[in-house]
XYZ file of C-alpha atoms in Angstrom:
668
model
C -51.126 -32.321 -46.971
C -48.475 -33.506 -49.437
C -46.645 -30.109 -49.114
C -46.394 -30.314 -45.284
C -43.219 -31.637 -43.599
C -43.188 -35.064 -42.085
C -45.057 -35.552 -38.767
C -46.734 -32.110 -39.141
C -50.513 -32.605 -39.120
C -53.578 -30.453 -38.364
C -55.445 -31.380 -35.200
C -58.647 -29.392 -35.795
C -60.341 -27.155 -38.315
C -59.204 -23.699 -37.098
C -55.809 -24.019 -38.682
C -55.151 -20.294 -39.114
C -55.257 -19.686 -35.321
C -53.058 -21.930 -33.098
C -53.876 -25.536 -33.941
C -51.049 -26.329 -36.370
C -48.500 -28.278 -34.292
C -45.412 -30.355 -34.968
C -44.991 -33.281 -32.570
C -41.209 -33.236 -32.970
C -40.864 -29.466 -32.425
C -43.818 -28.697 -30.149
C -44.352 -25.283 -31.783
C -47.664 -23.798 -32.784
C -48.774 -21.151 -35.234
C -48.617 -18.481 -32.478
C -44.889 -19.176 -32.043
C -44.180 -18.533 -35.741
C -46.399 -15.452 -35.707
C -44.421 -14.052 -32.733
C -40.935 -14.754 -34.130
C -41.733 -13.978 -37.785
C -43.368 -10.549 -37.963
C -43.007 -10.463 -41.771
C -45.315 -13.453 -41.951
C -48.358 -11.257 -41.187
C -47.783 -9.059 -44.233
C -46.514 -11.708 -46.597
C -49.553 -14.009 -46.582
C -53.212 -13.374 -47.070
C -54.940 -12.712 -43.719
C -58.049 -14.563 -44.898
C -57.786 -18.364 -45.238
C -57.301 -19.460 -48.865
C -59.689 -21.902 -50.461
C -57.137 -24.711 -50.400
C -55.490 -25.774 -47.120
C -52.412 -27.210 -48.813
C -51.659 -23.870 -50.523
C -51.959 -22.081 -47.171
C -49.582 -24.508 -45.439
C -47.134 -24.214 -48.329
C -47.049 -20.415 -47.878
C -46.250 -20.829 -44.156
C -43.408 -23.320 -44.652
C -41.800 -21.443 -47.560
C -41.912 -18.143 -45.650
C -40.237 -19.738 -42.602
C -37.408 -21.190 -44.685
C -36.916 -17.865 -46.534
C -36.805 -15.636 -43.435
C -34.930 -17.940 -41.050
C -31.487 -16.520 -41.870
C -32.645 -12.871 -41.737
C -34.851 -13.057 -38.598
C -32.416 -14.909 -36.292
C -29.513 -12.797 -34.909
C -25.986 -14.154 -34.874
C -25.848 -14.777 -31.120
C -29.469 -15.716 -30.736
C -30.592 -16.767 -27.270
C -34.257 -17.697 -26.847
C -36.216 -15.938 -24.160
C -35.962 -17.704 -20.816
C -32.657 -19.423 -21.510
C -30.129 -19.072 -18.704
C -27.081 -16.798 -19.232
C -23.659 -18.392 -19.320
C -20.035 -17.240 -19.059
C -19.034 -13.650 -18.316
C -22.536 -12.386 -19.094
C -23.798 -14.322 -16.067
C -20.867 -13.550 -13.722
C -20.375 -9.817 -14.247
C -22.645 -6.786 -14.431
C -21.902 -3.188 -15.310
C -22.052 -0.356 -12.817
C -25.299 1.018 -14.259
C -26.901 -2.424 -14.007
C -25.713 -2.754 -10.402
C -27.096 0.678 -9.466
C -30.402 -0.189 -11.108
C -30.554 -3.534 -9.330
C -29.829 -2.051 -5.898
C -32.223 0.891 -6.514
C -29.819 3.489 -5.130
C -28.127 6.569 -6.514
C -24.562 6.532 -7.813
C -23.025 8.381 -4.785
C -24.716 5.942 -2.386
C -23.497 2.983 -4.437
C -19.950 4.362 -4.444
C -20.062 4.933 -0.695
C -21.389 1.452 -0.057
C -18.642 -0.109 -2.184
C -15.931 1.819 -0.311
C -17.248 0.846 3.112
C -17.723 -2.816 2.185
C -14.467 -3.151 0.256
C -16.073 -3.997 -3.104
C -14.090 -2.951 -6.161
C -14.514 -3.321 -9.955
C -13.220 -6.446 -11.675
C -11.602 -7.067 -15.043
C -13.365 -9.960 -16.819
C -11.609 -11.816 -19.602
C -14.345 -10.904 -22.054
C -16.154 -7.596 -21.593
C -19.653 -8.275 -22.875
C -20.924 -4.689 -22.842
C -17.728 -3.091 -24.157
C -14.432 -1.756 -22.855
C -15.830 1.570 -21.649
C -17.812 0.047 -18.738
C -16.841 -0.822 -15.174
C -17.719 -4.405 -14.293
C -18.612 -5.829 -10.892
C -18.904 -9.458 -9.910
C -22.476 -10.602 -9.410
C -21.636 -12.123 -6.025
C -20.339 -8.740 -4.818
C -23.596 -7.076 -5.855
C -25.603 -9.747 -4.021
C -23.286 -9.158 -1.065
C -24.255 -5.469 -1.115
C -27.927 -6.233 -1.665
C -28.232 -8.005 1.698
C -26.229 -5.408 3.628
C -28.136 -3.846 6.592
C -26.290 -0.583 6.012
C -28.090 -0.252 2.675
C -31.457 0.007 4.426
C -30.011 2.546 6.854
C -28.773 4.714 3.969
C -32.221 4.540 2.349
C -33.830 5.620 5.626
C -31.436 8.549 5.878
C -32.243 9.568 2.314
C -35.980 9.539 2.990
C -35.409 11.434 6.247
C -33.482 14.154 4.396
C -36.418 14.500 2.045
C -38.735 15.042 5.011
C -36.464 17.768 6.369
C -36.221 19.402 2.958
C -39.977 19.306 2.569
C -40.464 20.915 5.988
C -37.967 23.652 5.153
C -39.636 24.341 1.811
C -42.957 24.754 3.612
C -41.223 27.125 6.089
C -42.110 24.888 8.999
C -38.945 25.438 11.035
C -40.249 23.805 14.210
C -40.871 20.544 12.382
C -37.512 20.761 10.579
C -35.578 21.334 13.816
C -37.469 18.533 15.520
C -36.634 16.204 12.642
C -32.956 17.185 12.704
C -32.661 16.279 16.379
C -33.913 12.756 15.594
C -31.823 12.204 12.485
C -30.905 8.494 12.063
C -27.239 7.585 12.290
C -25.157 4.488 11.670
C -21.905 3.007 12.929
C -19.221 1.022 11.142
C -18.231 -1.226 14.046
C -19.774 -4.328 12.513
C -18.049 -3.648 9.159
C -14.656 -3.381 10.912
C -15.174 -6.746 12.590
C -16.389 -8.238 9.317
C -13.481 -7.031 7.171
C -10.792 -7.619 9.809
C -11.607 -10.720 11.868
C -8.107 -10.660 13.433
C -6.056 -7.788 14.792
C -3.100 -8.697 12.576
C -5.311 -8.214 9.499
C -6.061 -4.664 10.609
C -2.359 -3.934 11.149
C -1.514 -5.169 7.636
C -4.028 -2.726 6.127
C -2.998 0.261 8.255
C -0.594 1.995 5.825
C -3.221 3.839 3.772
C -5.271 4.491 6.891
C -2.445 6.319 8.677
C -1.466 8.292 5.572
C -5.057 9.442 5.041
C -5.599 10.407 8.696
C -2.311 12.338 8.895
C -3.168 14.089 5.617
C -6.531 15.355 6.843
C -4.985 16.294 10.200
C -2.836 18.840 8.319
C -5.531 20.118 5.933
C -7.421 23.357 6.549
C -11.124 23.105 7.327
C -13.080 24.058 4.181
C -16.813 24.730 4.061
C -17.661 25.942 0.573
C -21.013 24.559 -0.463
C -20.759 26.266 -3.847
C -17.792 24.175 -4.953
C -19.084 21.052 -3.258
C -16.036 20.946 -0.943
C -16.931 20.419 2.692
C -14.255 19.361 5.220
C -15.817 19.896 8.650
C -13.690 21.253 11.475
C -14.660 18.343 13.722
C -13.260 15.838 11.241
C -9.911 17.671 11.102
C -9.667 17.831 14.917
C -10.625 14.175 15.233
C -7.947 13.150 12.729
C -5.377 15.198 14.617
C -6.356 13.538 17.868
C -6.151 10.019 16.380
C -2.756 10.696 14.782
C -1.306 11.969 18.052
C -2.653 8.948 19.928
C -0.951 6.644 17.423
C 2.340 8.559 17.625
C 2.200 8.530 21.416
C 1.910 4.741 21.481
C 4.791 4.328 18.990
C 6.928 6.691 21.068
C 6.154 5.054 24.401
C 6.846 1.512 23.167
C 9.870 2.542 21.007
C 8.514 0.814 17.891
C 9.801 3.349 15.345
C 12.439 1.906 12.996
C 13.041 4.198 9.982
C 12.342 7.762 8.893
C 13.079 9.737 5.760
C 12.425 13.360 4.779
C 11.391 13.775 1.136
C 9.717 16.382 -1.020
C 6.305 14.736 -0.563
C 6.569 14.658 3.207
C 8.157 12.614 5.995
C 8.083 8.816 5.781
C 7.966 6.711 8.934
C 8.159 2.964 9.437
C 7.218 1.201 12.664
C 7.099 -2.468 13.609
C 4.032 -3.403 15.661
C 3.495 -7.043 16.602
C 5.763 -8.228 13.815
C 4.071 -6.133 11.104
C 5.984 -3.336 9.360
C 3.758 -0.277 8.936
C 4.868 2.598 6.696
C 3.014 5.895 6.425
C 3.558 9.395 5.069
C 2.887 12.676 6.854
C 2.812 16.030 5.029
C 5.097 18.892 5.921
C 3.809 21.479 8.365
C 3.193 24.053 5.646
C 0.155 25.789 4.242
C -1.719 23.233 2.161
C -3.363 24.102 -1.161
C -6.397 21.936 -1.871
C -6.336 20.376 -5.374
C -9.355 19.815 -7.600
C -10.455 16.336 -6.508
C -13.707 14.726 -5.395
C -13.588 15.219 -1.631
C -16.755 13.198 -1.100
C -14.890 10.036 -2.034
C -11.952 10.979 0.208
C -14.282 11.736 3.116
C -15.940 8.346 2.672
C -12.552 6.632 2.923
C -11.711 8.844 5.891
C -14.942 7.838 7.650
C -13.945 4.178 7.471
C -10.307 4.830 8.391
C -11.240 6.889 11.451
C -13.243 3.989 12.845
C -10.477 1.514 12.015
C -7.734 3.594 13.659
C -9.917 4.112 16.722
C -10.260 0.342 17.152
C -6.510 -0.180 16.611
C -5.581 2.513 19.154
C -7.964 1.005 21.698
C -6.400 -2.439 21.259
C -2.848 -1.102 21.493
C -3.545 1.034 24.554
C -5.205 -1.908 26.264
C -2.114 -4.037 25.605
C 0.031 -1.652 27.707
C -2.614 -1.213 30.441
C -3.564 2.372 29.562
C -7.160 3.507 29.499
C -8.556 4.664 26.157
C -9.515 7.339 25.161
C -6.880 9.301 27.076
C -7.717 12.266 29.302
C -5.476 15.193 28.393
C -4.517 18.313 30.257
C -6.705 21.086 28.770
C -3.961 23.679 29.270
C -1.429 21.746 27.182
C -4.097 20.830 24.643
C -4.910 24.512 24.185
C -1.198 25.231 23.585
C -1.102 22.594 20.773
C 1.193 20.393 22.877
C -0.900 17.264 22.440
C 2.015 14.837 22.382
C 3.411 16.216 25.612
C -0.062 16.086 27.148
C -0.261 12.415 26.161
C 3.139 11.820 27.789
C 1.835 13.252 31.051
C -1.234 11.061 30.724
C 0.985 7.977 30.348
C 2.988 9.022 33.409
C -0.215 9.529 35.403
C -1.517 6.130 34.302
C 1.765 4.496 35.317
C 1.670 6.155 38.734
C -1.968 5.155 39.151
C -1.236 1.511 38.352
C 1.764 1.478 40.708
C -0.319 3.009 43.520
C -2.970 0.382 42.958
C -0.389 -2.418 43.263
C 1.101 -1.014 46.492
C -2.234 -0.284 48.120
C -3.523 -3.812 47.586
C -7.052 -2.610 46.860
C -7.551 -1.112 50.314
C -11.092 0.064 51.206
C -12.329 -1.010 47.767
C -10.663 1.878 45.945
C -10.330 1.390 42.198
C -7.624 3.878 41.278
C -6.890 3.043 37.655
C -10.537 3.246 36.583
C -11.236 6.579 38.219
C -11.000 9.496 35.831
C -10.866 11.904 38.743
C -7.804 10.214 40.150
C -6.043 10.356 36.776
C -6.750 14.063 36.503
C -5.387 14.596 40.030
C -2.216 12.679 39.196
C -1.722 14.817 36.104
C -1.991 17.972 38.185
C 0.466 16.584 40.758
C 3.150 16.093 38.079
C 5.491 19.110 37.964
C 5.071 21.255 34.884
C 8.847 21.435 34.272
C 9.430 17.706 34.537
C 12.426 16.719 32.375
C 10.849 13.379 31.503
C 9.637 14.882 28.218
C 7.692 12.403 26.114
C 6.622 8.908 27.062
C 8.416 8.003 30.308
C 8.537 4.278 30.891
C 8.208 2.761 34.343
C 11.282 0.633 34.968
C 9.964 -2.897 35.058
C 12.091 -6.024 34.771
C 9.289 -7.985 33.167
C 8.903 -5.404 30.388
C 12.656 -5.389 29.831
C 12.643 -9.137 29.258
C 9.794 -8.894 26.746
C 11.602 -6.334 24.571
C 13.645 -7.638 21.660
C 17.203 -6.587 20.824
C 16.165 -4.051 18.182
C 13.731 -2.341 20.552
C 16.408 -2.079 23.252
C 18.816 -0.609 20.700
C 16.281 2.014 19.606
C 15.385 2.770 23.219
C 18.981 3.599 24.198
C 20.093 5.539 21.095
C 19.393 9.042 22.508
C 19.346 7.911 26.119
C 21.817 10.447 27.513
C 20.858 13.324 25.189
C 18.825 16.364 26.117
C 17.671 18.207 23.002
C 16.191 21.667 22.663
C 14.256 22.698 19.524
C 14.278 26.191 18.084
C 11.101 27.684 16.695
C 12.059 27.310 12.989
C 12.505 23.497 12.979
C 9.696 20.931 12.315
C 8.597 20.631 15.935
C 5.953 17.905 15.711
C 8.172 15.512 13.791
C 11.127 15.931 16.157
C 8.868 15.696 19.207
C 7.770 12.334 17.820
C 11.070 10.732 16.799
C 13.498 11.917 19.536
C 11.574 10.427 22.498
C 10.913 7.287 20.431
C 14.672 6.628 20.616
C 15.069 7.453 24.302
C 15.868 11.163 24.178
C 14.579 14.087 26.226
C 13.254 17.044 24.271
C 11.851 20.512 24.815
C 10.868 23.389 22.567
C 10.624 27.147 22.454
C 7.199 28.252 23.677
C 4.702 27.875 26.469
C 4.152 24.501 28.065
C 7.733 23.335 27.431
C 9.301 21.068 30.081
C 12.496 23.174 30.360
C 13.827 26.466 28.997
C 16.659 27.265 26.604
C 18.866 28.456 29.470
C 19.044 24.989 31.013
C 22.729 24.037 31.357
C 22.052 20.300 31.045
C 21.060 20.585 27.345
C 23.488 18.626 25.158
C 22.202 19.486 21.654
C 20.155 22.328 20.217
C 18.490 21.841 16.823
C 18.465 25.013 14.705
C 17.754 25.659 11.037
C 19.115 29.131 10.341
C 22.327 30.338 8.648
C 23.767 31.952 11.805
C 23.206 31.619 15.534
C 23.420 34.804 17.594
C 23.667 33.635 21.193
C 25.510 30.380 21.815
C 26.102 28.217 24.874
C 29.490 26.533 25.028
C 28.112 23.519 26.897
C 25.987 22.291 23.967
C 26.321 21.511 20.269
C 24.249 23.251 17.592
C 23.145 20.928 14.790
C 20.732 20.947 11.871
C 17.551 18.825 11.891
C 19.022 16.357 9.382
C 21.470 15.170 12.032
C 18.622 13.665 14.068
C 17.171 11.767 11.099
C 20.579 10.475 9.950
C 21.426 9.268 13.459
C 18.153 7.347 13.598
C 18.728 5.663 10.238
C 22.368 4.844 11.044
C 21.524 3.731 14.638
C 24.628 5.522 15.944
C 25.414 9.039 17.150
C 27.098 10.627 14.126
C 29.754 13.336 14.411
C 28.299 16.831 14.360
C 31.050 18.552 12.340
C 29.211 18.125 9.021
C 25.858 19.258 10.490
C 26.907 22.471 12.176
C 25.115 25.770 11.628
C 25.991 27.346 8.280
C 27.497 24.163 6.777
C 26.112 22.261 3.792
C 25.002 18.919 5.254
C 25.906 15.582 3.625
C 23.333 13.853 1.393
C 20.274 12.556 3.213
C 20.243 8.830 2.368
C 17.021 6.858 2.271
C 16.881 3.814 4.572
C 14.249 2.221 2.313
C 16.790 1.665 -0.530
C 18.998 -1.437 -0.651
C 22.328 -0.144 -1.948
C 23.733 -3.607 -2.642
C 20.722 -4.536 -4.778
C 20.981 -1.243 -6.668
C 24.658 -1.880 -7.389
C 25.832 1.519 -6.165
C 26.866 2.389 -2.607
C 27.107 6.152 -1.942
C 30.298 7.476 -0.439
C 28.592 8.745 2.699
C 26.945 5.333 3.230
C 30.405 3.729 3.186
C 31.611 6.299 5.728
C 28.654 5.489 8.002
C 29.397 1.765 7.717
C 32.993 2.412 8.779
C 31.781 4.396 11.787
C 29.393 1.607 12.759
C 32.134 -0.993 12.405
C 34.486 1.112 14.520
C 31.841 1.369 17.214
C 31.331 -2.407 17.172
C 35.130 -2.915 16.951
C 34.896 -4.870 13.698
C 37.453 -5.119 10.866
C 36.147 -4.141 7.440
C 37.672 -5.448 4.169
C 39.669 -3.171 1.904
C 37.923 -1.479 -1.030
C 37.402 -3.910 -3.909
C 37.507 -6.977 -1.649
C 34.820 -9.053 -0.003
C 34.401 -10.260 3.547
C 35.466 -13.752 2.514
C 38.891 -12.329 1.607
C 39.546 -11.534 5.265
C 40.225 -15.220 5.909
C 43.106 -15.196 3.400
C 46.116 -13.314 4.842
C 47.907 -13.232 1.482
C 45.094 -11.222 -0.114
C 45.167 -8.744 2.754
C 48.930 -8.225 2.586
C 48.816 -7.846 -1.180
C 51.419 -10.521 -1.958
C 49.622 -11.850 -5.019
C 50.118 -9.517 -7.910
C 47.214 -8.564 -10.184
C 49.082 -9.722 -13.303
C 49.712 -13.125 -11.746
C 46.060 -13.463 -10.854
C 44.983 -12.634 -14.406
C 47.468 -15.151 -15.814
C 46.231 -17.878 -13.477
C 42.621 -17.198 -14.494
C 43.593 -17.442 -18.177
C 45.321 -20.791 -17.635
C 42.322 -22.099 -15.766
C 40.019 -21.103 -18.617
C 42.216 -22.857 -21.195
C 42.346 -26.028 -19.127
C 38.559 -26.081 -18.838
C 38.220 -25.684 -22.628
C 40.683 -28.531 -23.272
C 38.858 -30.746 -20.808
C 35.526 -30.123 -22.538
C 37.116 -30.856 -25.922
C 38.566 -34.137 -24.602
C 35.139 -35.267 -23.336
C 33.598 -34.457 -26.708
C 36.246 -36.582 -28.474
C 35.520 -39.503 -26.157
C 31.785 -39.294 -26.895
C 32.396 -39.281 -30.662
C 34.821 -42.211 -30.374
C 32.229 -44.264 -28.494
C 29.639 -43.521 -31.192
C 32.088 -44.572 -33.909
C 32.459 -41.209 -35.586
C 35.750 -40.080 -37.095
C 37.149 -37.009 -35.359
C 38.505 -34.316 -37.634
C 40.930 -31.942 -36.058
C 40.322 -28.256 -36.620
C 42.359 -26.496 -39.284
C 44.056 -24.346 -36.691
C 45.543 -27.424 -35.000
C 46.660 -28.989 -38.310
C 48.324 -25.887 -39.657
C 49.629 -24.197 -36.590
C 49.960 -27.040 -34.126
C 48.718 -25.981 -30.756
C 48.182 -22.459 -32.012
C 48.712 -19.210 -30.270
C 47.595 -18.859 -26.702
C 45.647 -15.763 -27.511
C 43.702 -17.304 -30.432
C 42.722 -20.518 -28.599
C 39.191 -19.716 -27.520
C 37.693 -23.233 -27.513
C 34.161 -24.107 -28.547
C 31.481 -21.445 -28.527
C 29.449 -22.384 -25.461
C 26.814 -19.708 -26.017
C 26.039 -20.983 -29.506
C 25.810 -24.576 -28.235
C 23.373 -23.475 -25.514
C 21.232 -21.597 -28.040
C 21.112 -24.599 -30.379
C 20.058 -26.948 -27.590
C 17.369 -24.504 -26.457
C 16.001 -24.157 -29.991
C 15.914 -27.943 -30.459
C 14.068 -28.432 -27.187
C 11.637 -25.652 -28.138
C 10.760 -27.382 -31.398
C 9.818 -30.591 -29.593
C 7.567 -28.782 -27.093
C 3.775 -28.691 -27.382
C 2.284 -25.427 -28.547
C 0.971 -24.374 -25.127
C 4.271 -25.044 -23.372
C 6.185 -23.342 -26.179
C 4.108 -20.158 -25.810
C 4.628 -20.231 -22.050
C 8.366 -20.674 -22.569
C 8.477 -17.740 -24.990
C 6.596 -15.551 -22.510
C 9.145 -16.472 -19.845
C 11.962 -15.566 -22.209
C 10.387 -12.162 -22.850
C 10.076 -11.578 -19.127
C 13.698 -12.570 -18.525
C 14.836 -10.277 -21.323
C 12.951 -7.387 -19.709
C 14.646 -8.116 -16.389
C 18.018 -8.284 -18.126
C 17.392 -4.956 -19.858
C 16.468 -3.453 -16.487
C 19.715 -4.699 -14.985
C 21.673 -3.241 -17.898
C 19.965 0.121 -17.441
C 20.742 0.018 -13.732
C 24.391 -0.742 -14.444
C 24.509 2.107 -16.966
C 23.006 4.450 -14.360
C 25.601 3.370 -11.794
C 28.351 3.929 -14.374
C 27.072 7.447 -15.054
C 27.065 8.187 -11.324
C 30.653 7.011 -11.004
C 31.731 9.115 -13.976
C 29.970 12.148 -12.560
C 31.613 11.654 -9.161
C 35.004 11.255 -10.830
C 34.570 14.538 -12.696
C 33.518 16.319 -9.501
C 36.589 15.019 -7.659
C 38.875 16.117 -10.502
C 37.268 19.573 -10.478
C 37.833 19.849 -6.723
C 41.466 18.840 -7.070
C 42.073 21.348 -9.850
C 40.396 24.091 -7.827
């Protein structure tokens, strides 16, 4: 007993089992046996003749093996996790916790909007993807998870029936296959309609992409793009374009190598999307299952958005199209006729005053009859608007400007131009359009056509009553918001550069020459006076600067005098401060030897060096945390400054290149 630690006493005779306890530690012999496996081999399994020797062996073994048995970050069993280990889990842990496969987990995360996080300290290593524990619990209680499990078990039943060659049972099971909808997820992720509009950029780009892709069904490669999905995407994209065209919400467009960019403004939200060119698409090597999962969610979202937008203009959704025009791939024109039929139906309902209980706008039969009554060669083209004074008052100034841009133009499209894009943008700005092919509203021989869009080096047959332009003329007119002259866009000519409306030329520091020409045309149309090159708008108020009375040399001399006076004033204030403090002012050697000195050598105090010294002194007196934050801000500002210098160097190179081109033209 003299070898035992204090307060450690036996409570019964069977000391080699579990009766040795410490009141202060509350640990028994079984605890030491569990946490010290070397103890079993290091002591004699049979009790020694002396109890004190036996207890001495236990205590000495514990003190010897304590440093080797305990790990560095030892956490006893049952202790609660803390920090990042408790907040984040890896993807494999999340899949194991949810008891689903990896594709199902990925699909569930896409539909619910759950994405990986970046914790400050990655417990399991840098090669893992981490998810927040609350997101995993959010997925764990999702009803869609149970539906996906039911579908998985149902597929196993069908597979089992097919393996047993029981086709009747397999077909019967396929007819009762469980399905799910994403309506509740749309309402959950977007509680307000404005939230859905803010997140519509990727949705529209994805839907327009799949609307242009070919239908692929190669089970060997794992690529399956069903035909129904492609047709549904095409239908949704045309419904969206028809609404934008009818309400004149399109604002910008730009043709690039990737595709055609569009920007519309719907309920105060700017929505930008990209559509691919109407060319044969080559499918890259990507995981189309992930893309189809995103597309499944985006199709439902765009369907809800189209329904809300169509309801806002009193048009029934989904629209009923003319099957003849739909078969001729004239979906946009079919939607225009549907809008016209809906407008006529609503006007007939207002004039009839609900006589004999007839409900005209809700009758699909009546809409179909109105579509058939519309003449097939109607020059209304796309998206006629019923003239309504109330609607005119609701439109803003920008919408009225876009609505009247192509108001008096009648455009005809040749077969080689991008038809779908021009059918979308020309009516969106008030124009009337037709094309070469069946189902067109008017033919090429119509004498009222003002412009014909062609994209070929020569034009065989020409009409003197119209102008032949390239497709770029339409896009440039839309971006400039004026009707540009057609001399530079005629057939066979090299068109001017196609400028992007998404670039701020003033922020970039370089304004292209053609952009300046467009600004002059816009100012001439608005009857405004533009400043001369190298002058600002504020110089228009000064008549002397306009007439050029002040010479450049005089201006430079005045600026130099002003700079010298400011330096002398600062020096005088410094002398006053030193005189108040009682210090003796020593004149610089330049003033003693040379008097006032030369005008060119009088530079005054170095203000940059004074600023740097003050900044360094203030940095020394800062706390360490604030000093590190200040240094990080300085690094960021230096990066911004370097970016500005690079931009200025790029602008300088452009000017030099343009100067060389002009000199080469003059010499030629």
